[in-house]
Amino acid sequence: MDRPLLAAGSARDRIVACCSYGALKAWLPILSWLPRYRLTWLKMDLIAGVTVGLTVVPQALAYAEVAGLPVQYGLYSAFVGGFVYCVFGTSKDVTLGPTAIMSLLCSYYVDRDPVFAVLLTFLCGVIQTSMAILRLGFLLDFISYPVIKGFTSAAAITIGFGQLKNLLGLQNISQQFFLQVYDTFLQHKGPAVLRVPDVTLGLLCLATLVALTFMKSSLGPGSDDLPVHVRGARGLVWSFSTVRNALVVICATCLSYSFEVYGHHLFTITGQTSAGLPPFQAPPFSETTPNGTVISFNEIVLDLGGGLVVIPIMGLLESIAIAKSPPPRSWTVSARTAGLTNIMGSFVSAYPVTGSFGRTAVNSQTGVCTPAGGVVTSVIVLLSLAFLMPVFYYIPKASLAAVIICAVTPMFDYRVIAKLWRVKKPDLLPFLATFLLSFWQVQYGIVAGVVVSLGMLLYDVARPQLKGHGVTLDSGLRFPAMQYLSQMLFSKALTASSHRSVVLDCCHVSGVDYTVVDELRDLLRQFQQRGEVLIFTGLSNSVLEVLLEAELPGLKHVESVEAALQAVSGTPSYN
Amino acid sequence: MDRPLLAAGSARDRIVACCSYGALKAWLPILSWLPRYRLTWLKMDLIAGVTVGLTVVPQALAYAEVAGLPVQYGLYSAFVGGFVYCVFGTSKDVTLGPTAIMSLLCSYYVDRDPVFAVLLTFLCGVIQTSMAILRLGFLLDFISYPVIKGFTSAAAITIGFGQLKNLLGLQNISQQFFLQVYDTFLQHKGPAVLRVPDVTLGLLCLATLVALTFMKSSLGPGSDDLPVHVRGARGLVWSFSTVRNALVVICATCLSYSFEVYGHHLFTITGQTSAGLPPFQAPPFSETTPNGTVISFNEIVLDLGGGLVVIPIMGLLESIAIAKSPPPRSWTVSARTAGLTNIMGSFVSAYPVTGSFGRTAVNSQTGVCTPAGGVVTSVIVLLSLAFLMPVFYYIPKASLAAVIICAVTPMFDYRVIAKLWRVKKPDLLPFLATFLLSFWQVQYGIVAGVVVSLGMLLYDVARPQLKGHGVTLDSGLRFPAMQYLSQMLFSKALTASSHRSVVLDCCHVSGVDYTVVDELRDLLRQFQQRGEVLIFTGLSNSVLEVLLEAELPGLKHVESVEAALQAVSGTPSYN
């Protein structure tokens, strides 16, 4: 017997359908590709996995600094995603891990306390998974593109600026953006406080990274027609520029190590890190401070506050934006994998993660074939944790700052302002609201942007444009528009020709609500009292049905505007 | 020289226009009718004014009880509206004064303290006037009909039920609705606690009022053809039934007075009232309690809380609903007169007032000719205050309860549920949300209703219905709809015939925002990558301009769906 997956059959049929292999594959996409895995794919997955690993390790160390946490927490957060996505993910390219934006958001809410960060990860995962199960994805629909752009641009500036202190070797810089600006430019007068070695190294790293990025982008498309040595050179440049982050950080670390072993403390270095893999343990539900006070779960939750809304939602937005793939289940998949990664991450002391744009692109460009590439990346991260932590002691902070600045610069998309100006000027309003307020408090920025864009949407609903000879509604007709429409129709009737009639063309009206029906009743009565005529044209069947059901007095409906005009002019003394 | 009132001329022209007699008349509508006042109108205005006066005096006394204030405050609130509306009002029928709903709202927020009530009146007036000046009327557009109905129905039940205690002579009944229900039915076991004289008088008054109301409504239309004695009888019945409130209260008061002078305290009576006109003084900005504590302005404002939003807005809604008149300025006029009446009322110890449905109808039915009728009503109220207060001492509470119950019964419109069910079932949702939550806290009810109805509106924007052979958007296309539309188009493309093309008919799309444009760019790119074709049809000029400005790659647009289908079938191997 043929059982369609979602047939409206008996309960037993549906349970059987839910337990079928097809349904299992939808839940565990690994079942779709693992049985068909080919050895040729393995090579590509290995190369891509190692490349992404070489990108993620320096980035994770740097982002932990952005999040205000010890560097090892970056690595703790970087390996769970690969395993989870390998099992539950549908896209071969997507990599989950620490990102600049999540790290910045984290820094706002966890206040440099790893306990807060880990609990936040757990709660964030639970909220994201719940959103996936309850199908609350539509909530994200109300965050418009200008709001996202305003937020990421502000975040890019905040993060980039926050790294200036490391690049310049400044000390005692505040956490809040405006205070940071003050501290950086005004408090430290003159270049005397700059640490010359840090500045030199930082600028050198930055220049190298920019040069390699530029080389990669100016590399023409490869072709098999080229001579072997050209292809080889091309491959070399491509490889170097792809793992540029690792390259720069390794060189800088070697340099700083050489000085340190001879006793010259030239650069500001990362310093003490805890070696080894993180313990596997349940996330902490309370914290005991050094002086013995216990901070309860409730207090931590209250302290996290808006972060429990902003971080899960921004995490989902990033994950979804990356995995923008056709199948209608993509939203659920993204939310589920992000949620699971965070829940499981909280057991290995991770801070909240999401999909990374940059590393997903690297993964895709190096030709990854299946999500197994993510496992390779995770293994690289775990190996670094196990064996390289003592080396990370010597990483100069200025080199990590250069890595971060290069990673966030593309996020500040100044061209979006020009685009918005050219395509749709009013959309600059939510963009600017989000952008400017995000410097103050990121949740205020997002809320302001959403409120402004919804307000603009509702304004359009409340003030439909009326046009043409009669009155044509250029879009829907819903309750906020009715008072306005009534007034427009009355003033039309007053200025109308001797026939004292108004034609209301409703061909674009797809639905009405009860308020509209009630106001129309009022309107028709008042038109009748004043000896004026209101004629509806182009009502769709569903709308006409509703109006007939409501038994509006004196409802006149004809098919087209032409027929209406004819009806009016044919009978000058209508009543 | 001809100066149009709102011509875009020089600043001087516009100032002159603003100071012209026409502009003055728009501000002071009294200038339009007073110079043309005729003596025949005076008779009608006098009759109508006295009739409304005889209605408002007993109602004001009763509503003060609803508001939880001493009875004289009802009369303090009842005379300012007539003077203000006479000068600033445009409609001859509208009467402003205490109403059942405003009294109920007042009782929630002022906690039986006249000082709070008077300050609330002042702030309410200032807020309403500001809304008129800032043209914030559009805010009221977002309160839909089901929300208003849900609120008034709940208010009718709350007010009516609140009077049961007076009708039954019960003591110690709580203020909160649910506690009231408990106290009335459960705490007082058995009929032993009922005061038989109160119950008898109350039911008698109620029966008389209902009978007179019924007589009035069953009175056929009058005609000059009828014999004189029939016309006389008809007029008598009409007059009696119109002033039925005064009639019932006067009779009941005579009865109770007769018993009282012989020392029989048979009925629960109103008791001590302060005689004379209210003092004319600025509203109090702080209060000194009997034990000497000073409650500051800030504390009072905090205590009033949500009342400072709910009361001005509900007041405006009632005023506007009554004065629903064609000229586009009507909203401003209503808001201005309501605001001014409240501000000036606060100088004579009034509590917040608004337009009264019932008395406006009485005014209209008795044939009022100009707003001067309101002045007559105000004089009646002032005379009552000056001379009748000692008499009001004897008014039985049960008779006032009967007046209120009869006044609020029509506000509970049970048929609206059937109407909503028949015309538009989903609109029951905001109705029920408002209705049920209003019993708990009235502001929660209104907020819930507004949120639910806006949510339903946004849902329709976010999930446009797609129909037809290609895909026809049945209404606008705005950012919340884009993710959904993309998914629909992809699944259409998957299930499409061999041509792998989808036609998107946008003839109902009146505008797009930047999010839509950006998503369309993505969509077109993905369609191209997969060798599928997306063809737009029926784009309006303004939308097409935006899309061209955005330089979407591979944008294909044809005039009509037919042309699109032809283009597709003509070239089977599109790329």
PDB file of C-alpha atoms in Angstrom, chain B residues 167-168 194-203 255 265-268 398:
ATOM      1  CA  LEU B 167     -30.522  47.816  44.095  1.00  0.00           C
ATOM      2  CA  LEU B 168     -30.433  45.043  46.690  1.00  0.00           C
ATOM      3  CA  LEU B 194     -31.433  41.908  51.276  1.00  0.00           C
ATOM      4  CA  ARG B 195     -33.094  45.144  52.329  1.00  0.00           C
ATOM      5  CA  VAL B 196     -36.674  44.577  51.246  1.00  0.00           C
ATOM      6  CA  PRO B 197     -37.645  48.276  50.864  1.00  0.00           C
ATOM      7  CA  ASP B 198     -34.591  48.941  48.665  1.00  0.00           C
ATOM      8  CA  VAL B 199     -35.263  45.879  46.525  1.00  0.00           C
ATOM      9  CA  THR B 200     -38.921  46.776  46.126  1.00  0.00           C
ATOM     10  CA  LEU B 201     -38.237  50.401  45.230  1.00  0.00           C
ATOM     11  CA  GLY B 202     -35.372  49.463  42.932  1.00  0.00           C
ATOM     12  CA  LEU B 203     -37.387  46.909  40.999  1.00  0.00           C
ATOM     13  CA  LEU B 255     -41.473  58.793  48.709  1.00  0.00           C
ATOM     14  CA  HIS B 265     -35.328  55.222  57.672  1.00  0.00           C
ATOM     15  CA  LEU B 266     -36.795  52.860  55.160  1.00  0.00           C
ATOM     16  CA  PHE B 267     -34.503  53.267  52.144  1.00  0.00           C
ATOM     17  CA  THR B 268     -30.744  53.554  51.755  1.00  0.00           C
ATOM     18  CA  ALA B 398     -31.901  52.131  44.563  1.00  0.00           C
TER      19      ALA B 398
END
